[in-house]
Structure formats: structure tokens, C-alpha cells
Amino acid sequence: MTELPLRTWNDLVIPAPGAYHLDTEHMRLGFNATHMMISAVRGEFRTGRASVVVGEDPLESTATASLDSASIDTDNAERDGHLRSGDFLDADAHPTIDFRSTGISWPTVKPDPMLSWARLRRHDPDRAVLPTVRTAPRFRLFGDLTIRGTTLPVMLDVEYGGARRDVYGRDIFGFSASTQINREDFGLLWNVVLEAGGVLVAKTVRLELAGEFIRSDGITTRG
């Protein structure tokens, strides 16, 4: 049996070093924002691309992504046209939304709060070192996000889904990530003040990304 090109790091199975690309058949490049101060409008970008270069040291890995502004889809043609216009993304002048990573932070191991509580209940002063557990496989990805020509630093909370070889013999790994931005910081200023108070479209937008990355050798993608 061929040995899988995987390795173990911090008790996790991770991909071998190399270049990986987002599988456009298994991805979500989405967002949500509050409408009328009461309900969430969800949408996604139908086309985009992303790549990760996994380093020998996983914390030295890098990631880039580019979403096609005109591919925005909220299942409402009139609203989508408005979002592509100069009031929002100005897709004709700024055809892509881009991200480039600048660093990765992995959480440290921390004491189990239940074990800490138990120790205090037993009044055990001699137990100086507590058993520890690792949190879920999550980390922080730092980078620069460019929307409508404005570039600002962001931090994404990322959950690592694991690595394996799929049924087609391809080496893959999965992830999900999210962050919140203030759209006005990127020049998306359009809004309407409501008579009852508040605004039509929230300033805060939550970006939600998820998918599978495939080792780039011999891989073709669409989008």
C-alpha cells in the first residue's frame, strides 16, 4: 500500500508540504448581513479561487484567495444588481475581492476548567501541574483583505477539518473560516435610515468560507 503523504503535528494529521488549490466543486464563499435590523440576508460568491502553500513548518504556510465581485448571489436578481453597482462592490471597477495571508497563530494548550475546579474542591495544594487538553483544531489566520480598492488587515477564525487521500487518489484537506468586517471601512457606504430607527443594511458583514483544498499537481478547477 502506498504511504499517504501525510504527517502528524500537534496531534493532528496534516498535509505534506506543497501547493494546494481550492476545489471549486466543494466550496462556499459566503457572507451574511442583517436587513432591516431584524433578519439575516445570506449570499455567496459563485466563482473564485484560492491556494495554500503548506510549509515544512505548518505555521509558515501561506494562503491567497480571490473572489469575483460580479458573481455575488443572494437569490434576488434586483438586490444582486444593486450589490454589484457603485453603491456597494462597484464590480466593473473592482472585479475581485482579494485576500493574502500574513501569518498564522496556533492556540496554546490550556488547563481543563473541570479539572481545575475538581482540584480546588479537593484542596490539593501539592498538585502544581494540571492535566491539559487541547481545544478543537482551530487557529487564527491573519492577512490583508482588499475590497473596492481598500486594503485592511483582518483575522479569520479557522477550523481545520483534517487531511486524507480521497477516492480519486487525490491528497486533500478541509477547513472552514469566518471573520467580521465593517463594510464602511472598505467604502461600501450606501444605506437608508429607517423611520422607526436604525438602518436598512447593517454595517457589519460576516464572511464565511469553507471547502476542500487539493494538492495542485494535475488538478483542474473551474470558476
Tab-separated table of C-alpha atoms in Angstrom:
chain	number	residue	atom	x	y	z
A	1	MET	CA	0.000	0.000	0.000
A	2	THR	CA	1.306	3.431	-0.923
A	3	GLU	CA	2.168	5.520	2.099
A	4	LEU	CA	-0.088	8.575	2.315
A	5	PRO	CA	1.765	11.896	2.046
A	6	LEU	CA	0.541	12.982	5.463
A	7	ARG	CA	2.258	13.726	8.741
A	8	THR	CA	1.426	14.341	12.385
A	9	TRP	CA	1.811	17.732	14.029
A	10	ASN	CA	0.418	18.764	17.428
A	11	ASP	CA	-1.570	15.505	17.497
A	12	LEU	CA	-3.201	16.354	14.159
A	13	VAL	CA	-2.884	14.634	10.793
A	14	ILE	CA	-1.849	17.390	8.375
A	15	PRO	CA	-0.970	17.524	4.668
A	16	ALA	CA	2.557	17.191	3.367
A	17	PRO	CA	4.361	20.402	2.360
A	18	GLY	CA	3.471	21.711	-1.077
A	19	ALA	CA	0.952	23.702	-3.098
A	20	TYR	CA	-2.797	23.102	-2.818
A	21	HIS	CA	-5.738	24.701	-4.614
A	22	LEU	CA	-9.358	25.154	-3.623
A	23	ASP	CA	-11.673	22.522	-5.061
A	24	THR	CA	-14.399	24.609	-6.722
A	25	GLU	CA	-16.760	21.624	-6.568
A	26	HIS	CA	-16.639	21.704	-2.771
A	27	MET	CA	-16.557	25.267	-1.548
A	28	ARG	CA	-18.640	28.026	-0.003
A	29	LEU	CA	-17.556	31.637	-0.370
A	30	GLY	CA	-20.371	33.209	1.555
A	31	PHE	CA	-21.482	36.084	3.738
A	32	ASN	CA	-24.424	37.316	5.748
A	33	ALA	CA	-25.618	40.727	6.907
A	34	THR	CA	-28.637	41.960	8.838
A	35	HIS	CA	-31.504	43.503	6.848
A	36	MET	CA	-33.994	45.966	8.356
A	37	MET	CA	-32.329	45.383	11.754
A	38	ILE	CA	-34.233	42.085	12.174
A	39	SER	CA	-33.273	39.375	9.670
A	40	ALA	CA	-30.167	37.911	8.059
A	41	VAL	CA	-29.577	38.037	4.315
A	42	ARG	CA	-27.222	35.289	3.177
A	43	GLY	CA	-25.346	35.115	-0.072
A	44	GLU	CA	-22.233	33.829	-1.734
A	45	PHE	CA	-19.762	34.447	-4.494
A	46	ARG	CA	-20.290	31.794	-7.143
A	47	THR	CA	-16.794	31.968	-8.602
A	48	GLY	CA	-13.421	32.436	-7.015
A	49	ARG	CA	-10.101	30.764	-6.454
A	50	ALA	CA	-7.733	30.184	-3.576
A	51	SER	CA	-4.417	28.490	-2.934
A	52	VAL	CA	-2.407	27.390	0.071
A	53	VAL	CA	1.279	26.624	0.228
A	54	VAL	CA	1.772	24.271	3.174
A	55	GLY	CA	5.168	24.821	4.729
A	56	GLU	CA	7.601	22.362	6.299
A	57	ASP	CA	6.693	24.296	9.430
A	58	PRO	CA	2.877	24.493	9.246
A	59	LEU	CA	2.948	27.907	10.918
A	60	GLU	CA	4.948	29.195	7.943
A	61	SER	CA	2.192	28.228	5.476
A	62	THR	CA	0.642	30.921	3.280
A	63	ALA	CA	-2.772	31.430	1.684
A	64	THR	CA	-4.254	33.630	-1.027
A	65	ALA	CA	-7.815	33.972	-2.319
A	66	SER	CA	-9.644	35.988	-4.974
A	67	LEU	CA	-13.438	36.222	-5.319
A	68	ASP	CA	-15.152	37.543	-8.430
A	69	SER	CA	-17.218	40.539	-7.334
A	70	ALA	CA	-19.758	40.172	-10.143
A	71	SER	CA	-20.534	36.588	-9.103
A	72	ILE	CA	-22.339	37.726	-5.928
A	73	ASP	CA	-25.620	35.874	-5.482
A	74	THR	CA	-28.296	36.398	-2.813
A	75	ASP	CA	-31.070	34.678	-4.785
A	76	ASN	CA	-32.582	38.058	-5.652
A	77	ALA	CA	-31.625	39.497	-9.063
A	78	GLU	CA	-32.554	43.091	-8.226
A	79	ARG	CA	-30.618	43.071	-4.981
A	80	ASP	CA	-27.630	41.374	-6.632
A	81	GLY	CA	-27.545	44.060	-9.310
A	82	HIS	CA	-27.502	46.723	-6.612
A	83	LEU	CA	-24.687	44.968	-4.753
A	84	ARG	CA	-22.603	44.906	-7.945
A	85	SER	CA	-23.178	48.629	-8.534
A	86	GLY	CA	-21.161	51.620	-7.402
A	87	ASP	CA	-23.237	51.807	-4.206
A	88	PHE	CA	-21.530	48.649	-2.980
A	89	LEU	CA	-18.855	46.482	-4.659
A	90	ASP	CA	-18.504	48.522	-7.865
A	91	ALA	CA	-17.721	45.279	-9.675
A	92	ASP	CA	-16.887	46.908	-13.014
A	93	ALA	CA	-14.087	48.970	-11.491
A	94	HIS	CA	-13.052	46.395	-8.865
A	95	PRO	CA	-13.674	42.942	-10.334
A	96	THR	CA	-12.151	40.951	-7.463
A	97	ILE	CA	-12.075	40.789	-3.690
A	98	ASP	CA	-8.625	39.623	-2.629
A	99	PHE	CA	-7.003	38.142	0.456
A	100	ARG	CA	-3.349	37.447	1.159
A	101	SER	CA	-2.209	35.907	4.433
A	102	THR	CA	0.467	37.462	6.621
A	103	GLY	CA	0.683	35.000	9.496
A	104	ILE	CA	-0.793	32.086	11.448
A	105	SER	CA	-1.358	31.705	15.171
A	106	TRP	CA	-1.997	28.300	16.739
A	107	PRO	CA	-3.726	28.220	20.169
A	108	THR	CA	-1.691	27.139	23.146
A	109	VAL	CA	-2.656	24.190	25.286
A	110	LYS	CA	-4.745	25.314	28.265
A	111	PRO	CA	-5.919	23.692	31.524
A	112	ASP	CA	-9.212	21.822	31.543
A	113	PRO	CA	-11.557	24.034	33.631
A	114	MET	CA	-13.380	20.987	35.052
A	115	LEU	CA	-10.124	19.508	36.321
A	116	SER	CA	-9.175	22.880	37.812
A	117	TRP	CA	-12.478	23.005	39.654
A	118	ALA	CA	-12.028	19.451	40.917
A	119	ARG	CA	-8.583	20.247	42.269
A	120	LEU	CA	-9.892	23.253	44.164
A	121	ARG	CA	-12.716	21.173	45.652
A	122	ARG	CA	-10.173	18.638	46.924
A	123	HIS	CA	-7.921	21.386	48.292
A	124	ASP	CA	-4.848	19.700	46.816
A	125	PRO	CA	-2.055	22.323	47.120
A	126	ASP	CA	0.634	19.841	46.072
A	127	ARG	CA	-0.783	19.349	42.591
A	128	ALA	CA	1.066	22.181	40.898
A	129	VAL	CA	0.723	20.955	37.327
A	130	LEU	CA	-2.758	20.372	35.959
A	131	PRO	CA	-3.619	17.911	33.194
A	132	THR	CA	-4.211	19.797	29.974
A	133	VAL	CA	-6.347	19.293	26.918
A	134	ARG	CA	-6.114	20.821	23.502
A	135	THR	CA	-9.024	22.819	22.228
A	136	ALA	CA	-10.670	21.940	18.901
A	137	PRO	CA	-8.297	22.122	15.905
A	138	ARG	CA	-8.750	25.838	15.355
A	139	PHE	CA	-6.304	28.594	14.607
A	140	ARG	CA	-6.144	32.211	13.560
A	141	LEU	CA	-5.171	33.309	10.091
A	142	PHE	CA	-4.037	36.904	9.699
A	143	GLY	CA	-3.926	38.719	6.387
A	144	ASP	CA	-4.778	41.685	4.195
A	145	LEU	CA	-8.258	41.914	2.672
A	146	THR	CA	-8.857	44.151	-0.349
A	147	ILE	CA	-12.397	45.256	-1.208
A	148	ARG	CA	-13.166	48.043	-3.656
A	149	GLY	CA	-9.529	49.112	-3.757
A	150	THR	CA	-9.143	49.423	0.023
A	151	THR	CA	-6.789	47.020	1.821
A	152	LEU	CA	-7.107	46.416	5.564
A	153	PRO	CA	-5.794	43.763	7.972
A	154	VAL	CA	-8.227	41.056	9.087
A	155	MET	CA	-8.154	37.974	11.283
A	156	LEU	CA	-10.006	34.796	10.342
A	157	ASP	CA	-11.030	32.136	12.830
A	158	VAL	CA	-10.268	28.871	11.054
A	159	GLU	CA	-11.339	25.344	11.944
A	160	TYR	CA	-9.183	22.640	10.434
A	161	GLY	CA	-11.163	19.659	9.154
A	162	GLY	CA	-8.377	17.130	8.639
A	163	ALA	CA	-6.368	15.647	5.763
A	164	ARG	CA	-6.656	12.423	3.779
A	165	ARG	CA	-6.476	10.843	0.336
A	166	ASP	CA	-9.852	10.865	-1.433
A	167	VAL	CA	-11.462	8.126	-3.532
A	168	TYR	CA	-9.809	9.551	-6.678
A	169	GLY	CA	-6.337	9.256	-5.191
A	170	ARG	CA	-6.031	12.990	-4.572
A	171	ASP	CA	-4.488	14.419	-1.417
A	172	ILE	CA	-6.920	16.827	0.247
A	173	PHE	CA	-7.571	18.755	3.436
A	174	GLY	CA	-10.621	20.652	4.672
A	175	PHE	CA	-11.330	23.866	6.535
A	176	SER	CA	-13.942	26.426	7.495
A	177	ALA	CA	-13.229	30.064	8.325
A	178	SER	CA	-15.075	33.195	9.308
A	179	THR	CA	-14.484	36.832	10.154
A	180	GLN	CA	-16.491	40.020	10.608
A	181	ILE	CA	-15.801	43.304	8.864
A	182	ASN	CA	-17.297	46.774	8.857
A	183	ARG	CA	-18.231	47.302	5.216
A	184	GLU	CA	-17.986	51.086	5.611
A	185	ASP	CA	-14.255	50.712	6.311
A	186	PHE	CA	-13.964	49.470	2.713
A	187	GLY	CA	-16.010	52.290	1.197
A	188	LEU	CA	-19.359	50.475	0.984
A	189	LEU	CA	-21.297	53.372	2.457
A	190	TRP	CA	-24.778	53.161	0.914
A	191	ASN	CA	-27.648	52.901	3.391
A	192	VAL	CA	-31.160	54.099	4.209
A	193	VAL	CA	-32.217	55.379	7.631
A	194	LEU	CA	-35.444	53.735	8.784
A	195	GLU	CA	-38.301	55.823	10.168
A	196	ALA	CA	-38.567	53.537	13.192
A	197	GLY	CA	-34.832	53.868	13.844
A	198	GLY	CA	-31.817	52.009	12.631
A	199	VAL	CA	-30.700	51.411	9.053
A	200	LEU	CA	-31.732	49.225	6.132
A	201	VAL	CA	-28.427	47.346	5.803
A	202	ALA	CA	-26.139	46.551	8.719
A	203	LYS	CA	-22.598	47.875	8.701
A	204	THR	CA	-21.219	44.575	9.985
A	205	VAL	CA	-20.853	41.742	7.472
A	206	ARG	CA	-19.849	38.228	8.415
A	207	LEU	CA	-17.700	36.411	5.849
A	208	GLU	CA	-17.936	32.608	5.823
A	209	LEU	CA	-15.529	30.438	3.853
A	210	ALA	CA	-15.420	26.656	3.698
A	211	GLY	CA	-14.128	23.985	1.384
A	212	GLU	CA	-11.527	21.420	0.443
A	213	PHE	CA	-8.028	22.007	-0.860
A	214	ILE	CA	-6.459	19.550	-3.289
A	215	ARG	CA	-2.783	19.082	-3.967
A	216	SER	CA	-2.214	21.098	-7.120
A	217	ASP	CA	-0.282	18.525	-9.161
A	218	GLY	CA	-2.510	17.507	-12.051
A	219	ILE	CA	-5.635	19.153	-10.627
A	220	THR	CA	-8.040	21.115	-12.790
A	221	THR	CA	-10.655	23.523	-11.415
A	222	ARG	CA	-13.498	25.576	-12.765
A	223	GLY	CA	-14.737	29.037	-11.852
